[in-house]
Tab-separated table of C-alpha atoms in Angstrom:
chain	number	residue	atom	x	y	z
A	772	MET	CA	2.816	-33.908	9.033
A	773	THR	CA	6.523	-33.532	11.290
A	774	GLU	CA	7.070	-33.054	14.573
A	775	ARG	CA	9.435	-30.059	13.384
A	776	LEU	CA	8.029	-26.507	14.029
A	777	PRO	CA	7.785	-24.719	10.070
A	778	ASN	CA	9.799	-22.490	8.764
A	779	THR	CA	9.329	-18.767	9.518
A	780	PRO	CA	10.093	-16.091	7.104
A	781	GLY	CA	11.007	-13.810	10.210
A	782	ALA	CA	13.939	-15.180	10.780
A	783	ALA	CA	16.182	-13.496	8.578
A	784	VAL	CA	17.468	-16.524	6.107
A	785	SER	CA	19.099	-15.157	3.267
A	786	PHE	CA	21.101	-16.847	-0.153
A	787	VAL	CA	23.394	-14.405	-2.095
A	788	VAL	CA	22.873	-14.124	-5.929
A	789	GLY	CA	25.272	-12.039	-7.901
A	790	GLY	CA	27.264	-10.717	-5.106
A	791	ARG	CA	24.034	-9.460	-3.475
A	792	ARG	CA	22.282	-10.931	-0.644
A	793	PHE	CA	18.608	-11.505	-0.396
A	794	LEU	CA	16.059	-12.468	2.133
A	795	VAL	CA	14.236	-15.482	1.935
A	796	HIS	CA	10.585	-16.507	1.935
A	797	PRO	CA	10.631	-20.280	2.390
A	798	GLY	CA	7.152	-20.883	1.411
A	799	GLU	CA	6.427	-24.294	1.886
A	800	PHE	CA	9.984	-25.508	1.807
A	801	ASP	CA	11.207	-26.971	4.603
A	802	HIS	CA	14.802	-26.704	3.102
A	803	PRO	CA	14.639	-23.666	1.145
A	804	LEU	CA	18.383	-23.109	0.885
A	805	LEU	CA	19.009	-26.303	-0.607
A	806	VAL	CA	16.415	-25.846	-3.572
A	807	LEU	CA	17.941	-22.081	-4.203
A	808	CYS	CA	21.539	-23.990	-4.257
A	809	SER	CA	19.902	-26.397	-7.064
A	810	LEU	CA	18.680	-24.113	-8.750
A	811	GLN	CA	22.059	-21.733	-8.840
A	812	ASP	CA	23.628	-24.652	-10.465
A	813	VAL	CA	21.256	-25.401	-12.983
A	814	ALA	CA	21.463	-21.824	-14.147
A	815	ASP	CA	25.193	-21.958	-14.015
A	816	ALA	CA	25.456	-24.734	-16.578
A	817	VAL	CA	22.231	-23.865	-18.907
A	818	ASP	CA	21.672	-20.100	-18.673
A	819	GLU	CA	24.329	-19.580	-21.501
A	820	TYR	CA	22.213	-21.308	-24.113
A	821	LEU	CA	19.284	-19.881	-22.729
A	822	LEU	CA	19.953	-16.487	-23.247
A	823	PRO	CA	20.245	-16.155	-27.355
A	824	VAL	CA	17.377	-17.740	-27.404
A	825	ARG	CA	15.056	-16.152	-24.412
A	826	GLY	CA	16.794	-13.119	-23.569
A	827	PHE	CA	17.266	-14.052	-20.112
A	828	GLY	CA	18.196	-17.000	-17.914
A	829	ILE	CA	17.093	-18.815	-15.052
A	830	GLY	CA	19.757	-16.671	-12.835
A	831	ASP	CA	17.828	-13.739	-13.908
A	832	VAL	CA	14.373	-15.796	-12.885
A	833	LEU	CA	16.043	-16.822	-9.622
A	834	GLU	CA	17.619	-12.923	-9.335
A	835	LEU	CA	14.225	-11.425	-9.523
A	836	VAL	CA	12.426	-13.487	-7.527
A	837	LEU	CA	14.375	-12.814	-4.804
A	838	ARG	CA	14.607	-9.642	-5.047
A	839	HIS	CA	10.557	-9.791	-4.085
A	840	THR	CA	10.985	-11.816	-1.396
A	841	ASP	CA	13.611	-9.616	0.144
A	842	HIS	CA	11.754	-6.790	-0.643
A	843	THR	CA	8.357	-8.401	0.658
A	844	VAL	CA	10.156	-9.735	3.932
A	845	ALA	CA	12.010	-6.616	4.544
A	846	GLY	CA	8.768	-4.190	4.595
A	847	LEU	CA	6.387	-6.932	6.526
A	848	ALA	CA	8.669	-8.255	9.284
A	849	PRO	CA	8.494	-5.207	11.359
A	850	ALA	CA	4.667	-5.508	11.451
A	851	TRP	CA	5.238	-9.267	12.157
A	852	PRO	CA	4.445	-10.125	16.355
A	853	ASP	CA	7.342	-11.959	17.485
A	854	ALA	CA	7.439	-15.267	17.218
A	855	ASP	CA	8.685	-15.673	21.439
A	856	GLN	CA	5.408	-14.137	22.173
A	857	ALA	CA	2.995	-15.498	19.746
A	858	GLU	CA	0.335	-17.360	21.277
A	859	ARG	CA	1.023	-21.005	20.566
A	860	GLU	CA	-2.124	-23.566	20.410
A	861	PRO	CA	-1.383	-27.179	19.586
A	862	ARG	CA	-3.517	-28.667	16.998
A	863	GLN	CA	-4.647	-25.289	16.131
A	864	ILE	CA	-3.838	-23.289	13.109
A	865	THR	CA	-5.412	-19.631	13.067
A	866	CYS	CA	-4.999	-17.515	10.348
A	867	GLN	CA	-4.756	-13.881	11.426
A	868	VAL	CA	-3.648	-10.397	9.754
A	869	SER	CA	-2.970	-7.524	12.172
A	870	GLU	CA	-3.813	-3.370	10.781
A	871	ALA	CA	0.029	-3.103	10.937
A	872	GLU	CA	0.472	-5.669	8.494
A	873	VAL	CA	-2.161	-4.590	6.282
A	874	VAL	CA	-0.425	-1.258	6.189
A	875	ALA	CA	2.821	-2.626	5.015
A	876	ALA	CA	1.604	-4.566	2.594
A	877	ALA	CA	-0.162	-1.775	0.958
A	878	GLU	CA	3.196	0.079	0.863
A	879	LEU	CA	4.888	-2.658	-0.904
A	880	GLY	CA	4.218	-2.284	-4.518
A	881	VAL	CA	6.145	-3.345	-7.437
A	882	ASP	CA	8.865	-0.319	-8.590
A	883	HIS	CA	10.902	-3.337	-6.575
A	884	LEU	CA	11.085	-5.340	-9.931
A	885	ALA	CA	11.385	-2.695	-12.265
A	886	THR	CA	14.954	-1.673	-11.741
A	887	ALA	CA	18.212	-3.254	-13.803
A	888	GLY	CA	19.354	-6.854	-12.048
A	889	VAL	CA	22.255	-8.366	-12.197
A	890	GLY	CA	22.126	-9.075	-16.204
A	891	GLY	CA	21.198	-5.653	-17.835
A	892	GLN	CA	18.183	-3.911	-18.586
A	893	GLU	CA	17.345	-5.488	-21.231
A	894	GLN	CA	16.953	-9.024	-19.587
A	895	THR	CA	15.346	-7.426	-16.692
A	896	ALA	CA	12.634	-6.438	-19.496
A	897	ALA	CA	12.354	-9.849	-20.432
A	898	THR	CA	12.216	-11.789	-17.583
A	899	PRO	CA	9.052	-9.616	-15.643
A	900	ALA	CA	7.538	-10.280	-18.829
A	901	TYR	CA	7.680	-14.125	-18.597
A	902	LEU	CA	6.816	-14.236	-15.075
A	903	THR	CA	3.457	-12.335	-15.615
A	904	ARG	CA	0.221	-14.088	-16.266
A	905	GLY	CA	-3.259	-11.975	-17.195
A	906	LEU	CA	-6.090	-13.385	-14.746
A	907	ASP	CA	-7.571	-15.368	-17.604
A	908	GLU	CA	-4.458	-17.522	-17.591
A	909	LEU	CA	-4.347	-18.463	-13.762
A	910	ALA	CA	-4.873	-21.777	-13.086
A	911	LEU	CA	-4.317	-23.015	-9.440
A	912	THR	CA	-2.372	-26.316	-9.406
A	913	HIS	CA	-4.104	-28.252	-6.669
A	914	ASN	CA	-1.682	-30.746	-6.466
A	915	PRO	CA	0.763	-31.362	-3.100
A	916	GLY	CA	4.375	-30.658	-4.420
A	917	LEU	CA	4.261	-28.828	-7.351
A	918	PRO	CA	3.963	-24.766	-7.756
A	919	ALA	CA	0.627	-23.895	-7.513
A	920	LEU	CA	0.749	-20.943	-9.856
A	921	GLY	CA	3.357	-22.260	-12.072
A	922	PRO	CA	6.171	-19.954	-13.754
A	923	THR	CA	3.758	-16.648	-12.115
A	924	LEU	CA	5.039	-14.066	-10.425
A	925	LEU	CA	3.122	-11.211	-11.313
A	926	VAL	CA	-0.696	-10.964	-11.791
A	927	SER	CA	-2.227	-8.286	-14.688
A	928	ASP	CA	-5.964	-7.525	-15.056
A	929	GLY	CA	-4.743	-5.636	-18.001
A	930	GLU	CA	-5.113	-2.167	-15.866
A	931	SER	CA	-2.807	-2.909	-12.850
A	932	VAL	CA	0.000	-5.255	-12.008
A	933	VAL	CA	0.462	-7.258	-8.448
A	934	PRO	CA	2.888	-9.767	-7.453
A	935	VAL	CA	2.271	-13.062	-5.881
A	936	PRO	CA	2.391	-13.536	-2.239
A	937	ALA	CA	5.854	-14.165	-1.507
A	938	SER	CA	5.028	-17.283	0.040
A	939	THR	CA	4.838	-18.815	-3.396
A	940	ALA	CA	8.038	-16.952	-5.102
A	941	ILE	CA	10.398	-19.490	-4.900
A	942	GLU	CA	7.927	-22.048	-6.522
A	943	ALA	CA	7.909	-19.561	-9.638
A	944	VAL	CA	11.164	-20.188	-9.965
A	945	THR	CA	11.001	-23.977	-10.062
A	946	ALA	CA	8.548	-23.668	-12.097
A	947	ALA	CA	10.347	-21.556	-14.598
A	948	ALA	CA	13.100	-24.038	-14.660
A	949	ALA	CA	10.713	-26.797	-15.350
A	950	ASP	CA	9.079	-24.824	-18.101
A	951	LEU	CA	12.442	-23.538	-19.744
A	952	LEU	CA	14.020	-26.443	-19.945
A	953	HIS	CA	11.198	-28.388	-21.374
A	954	ALA	CA	10.740	-25.635	-23.787
A	955	HIS	CA	14.757	-25.902	-24.901
A	956	PRO	CA	16.563	-29.210	-23.677
A	957	ALA	CA	20.084	-28.826	-22.383
A	958	PRO	CA	22.919	-29.759	-24.551
A	959	ALA	CA	25.776	-32.289	-23.703
A	960	GLU	CA	27.923	-29.438	-22.565
A	961	ALA	CA	25.289	-28.264	-20.407
A	962	GLN	CA	24.828	-31.808	-18.864
A	963	MET	CA	28.925	-32.608	-18.330
A	964	ARG	CA	29.155	-29.725	-16.642
A	965	LEU	CA	26.808	-29.700	-14.335
A	966	ARG	CA	27.558	-33.309	-13.614
A	967	ARG	CA	31.427	-31.695	-12.980
A	968	SER	CA	30.355	-29.015	-10.449
A	969	THR	CA	28.407	-31.713	-8.736
A	970	LEU	CA	31.251	-34.011	-8.471
A	971	ALA	CA	33.948	-31.587	-7.419
A	972	ARG	CA	31.458	-30.033	-4.531
A	973	VAL	CA	30.788	-34.038	-3.300
A	974	ALA	CA	34.525	-34.299	-3.787
A	975	ARG	CA	35.071	-31.123	-1.386
A	976	LEU	CA	32.707	-32.454	1.064
A	977	LEU	CA	34.344	-35.536	1.400
A	978	GLY	CA	38.312	-34.721	1.050
A	979	LEU	CA	38.137	-37.206	-2.370
A	980	ASP	CA	41.290	-36.698	-4.455
A	981	HIS	CA	41.140	-38.576	-6.939
A	982	VAL	CA	37.415	-38.090	-9.088
A	983	PRO	CA	36.488	-39.195	-12.560
A	984	THR	CA	37.050	-36.468	-14.953
A	985	ARG	CA	34.373	-37.076	-16.882
A	986	PRO	CA	31.174	-38.543	-14.951
A	987	GLY	CA	28.830	-40.230	-16.482
A	988	GLU	CA	24.687	-40.008	-16.339
A	989	VAL	CA	25.336	-41.860	-13.199
A	990	CYS	CA	28.507	-41.378	-11.321
A	991	ARG	CA	29.747	-43.883	-8.932
A	992	ILE	CA	32.355	-42.734	-6.280
A	993	SER	CA	33.929	-44.320	-3.194
A	994	SER	CA	34.998	-42.645	0.637
A	995	PRO	CA	36.418	-45.318	2.188
A	996	PRO	CA	36.694	-42.859	5.593
A	997	HIS	CA	33.309	-42.238	5.305
A	998	ARG	CA	32.340	-46.056	4.530
A	999	LEU	CA	30.042	-44.502	1.818
A	1000	GLU	CA	29.889	-45.727	-1.465
A	1001	ILE	CA	28.088	-43.288	-3.235
A	1002	ALA	CA	26.110	-42.610	-7.277
A	1003	ILE	CA	25.670	-39.493	-8.618
A	1004	ILE	CA	22.698	-38.518	-10.513
A	1005	ALA	CA	23.028	-34.731	-11.935
A	1006	THR	CA	20.424	-34.340	-14.859
A	1007	LEU	CA	18.848	-31.303	-16.729
A	1008	GLY	CA	16.363	-34.140	-18.669
A	1009	GLU	CA	13.166	-35.504	-17.661
A	1010	ASP	CA	14.984	-38.995	-16.968
A	1011	LEU	CA	15.502	-39.034	-13.008
A	1012	ALA	CA	13.161	-41.607	-12.254
A	1013	ALA	CA	15.056	-43.944	-15.024
A	1014	LEU	CA	18.707	-42.586	-13.543
A	1015	VAL	CA	17.471	-43.304	-9.975
A	1016	GLU	CA	16.691	-46.938	-10.482
A	1017	ARG	CA	19.703	-47.020	-12.095
A	1018	ALA	CA	21.713	-45.663	-9.369
A	1019	ARG	CA	20.088	-48.251	-6.808
A	1020	ALA	CA	20.956	-51.309	-9.118
A	1021	GLU	CA	24.783	-49.405	-8.911
A	1022	LEU	CA	25.055	-49.650	-5.119
A	1023	SER	CA	23.304	-53.130	-4.624
A	1024	THR	CA	26.513	-54.262	-5.190
A	1025	ALA	CA	28.362	-51.866	-2.627
A	1026	ARG	CA	30.572	-54.052	-0.022
A	1027	ALA	CA	28.665	-55.206	3.194
A	1028	GLY	CA	28.761	-52.853	5.809
A	1029	ALA	CA	28.839	-49.734	3.274
A	1030	GLY	CA	26.437	-47.197	3.465
A	1031	ARG	CA	24.808	-45.859	-0.092
A	1032	LEU	CA	23.925	-42.632	-0.617
A	1033	ILE	CA	22.268	-40.955	-4.043
A	1034	VAL	CA	23.472	-37.191	-4.302
A	1035	TYR	CA	21.141	-35.649	-7.030
A	1036	SER	CA	21.530	-32.329	-8.746
A	1037	GLY	CA	19.449	-30.521	-10.915
A	1038	PRO	CA	15.889	-28.863	-10.954
A	1039	PRO	CA	13.809	-29.187	-8.163
A	1040	VAL	CA	10.728	-29.822	-10.459
A	1041	THR	CA	11.058	-31.752	-13.628
A	1042	GLY	CA	9.120	-31.435	-16.676
A	1043	ALA	CA	6.802	-28.442	-17.932
A	1044	GLY	CA	3.068	-29.758	-18.277
A	1045	SER	CA	1.104	-31.212	-16.003
A	1046	HIS	CA	1.127	-34.834	-16.872
A	1047	HIS	CA	4.567	-34.833	-16.833
A	1048	ARG	CA	6.344	-32.526	-13.786
A	1049	HIS	CA	7.811	-34.666	-10.830
A	1050	PRO	CA	8.576	-32.883	-7.996
A	1051	LEU	CA	12.027	-34.070	-6.390
A	1052	ARG	CA	11.488	-36.188	-3.111
A	1053	PRO	CA	14.516	-37.486	-0.766
A	1054	SER	CA	15.308	-41.590	-1.459
């Protein structure tokens, strides 16, 4: 439990993909925009390698999922009660659905998932096909921190198709990224692309002029003005735990009085199978 109030989908928070701004449903993520930024970084690094073998990339999955959250939030928001007027009872959680919400939900449909996305019509067809599960394939994953439905955006009973709740949509992208990277391990060029983009972002944030041109698996940099020693990990593999330990060992030699920071960039969930999926948590 935390003392902060949970995120609300009615806050009109948005994220830009392909030049379009989409409304975001936070689901159970404390920092959904950070998760989306991480997924966009992964897509930028690997999609050119995924497209020839799968017909779509992680960026296509991200765009389709955000189309769903945007359509759902925009359609339901007018029916939601005003947050300032909603009754609050400490230590009590209630789930009530109004008649207006039921009517609005019934009008959502799935047509918004059929229009061409940023990758064109062929990628638009391949992406929802990958994200569709039959009822007999659907298994809930009761494991805190892991996507409950896996890479699933649509559920089919053989006759009709319905989308999953928007509250689970971002989880579908994190699960899809883990699944695709497990099935198609990223080449060294994609790993290096992710490392460079992550290092460049940290350097811009801290105002650093000189950084390594070919960062390694664990890249250590210093920011004297901020009194920081930083270890950057950018990986697309399933070696995160080992890399975090290496980063901690690297920072153990930092000078006295310096702050120590590990920066991670990569998929929010690593691995694909239930025996080797790891939710990422702050160190």
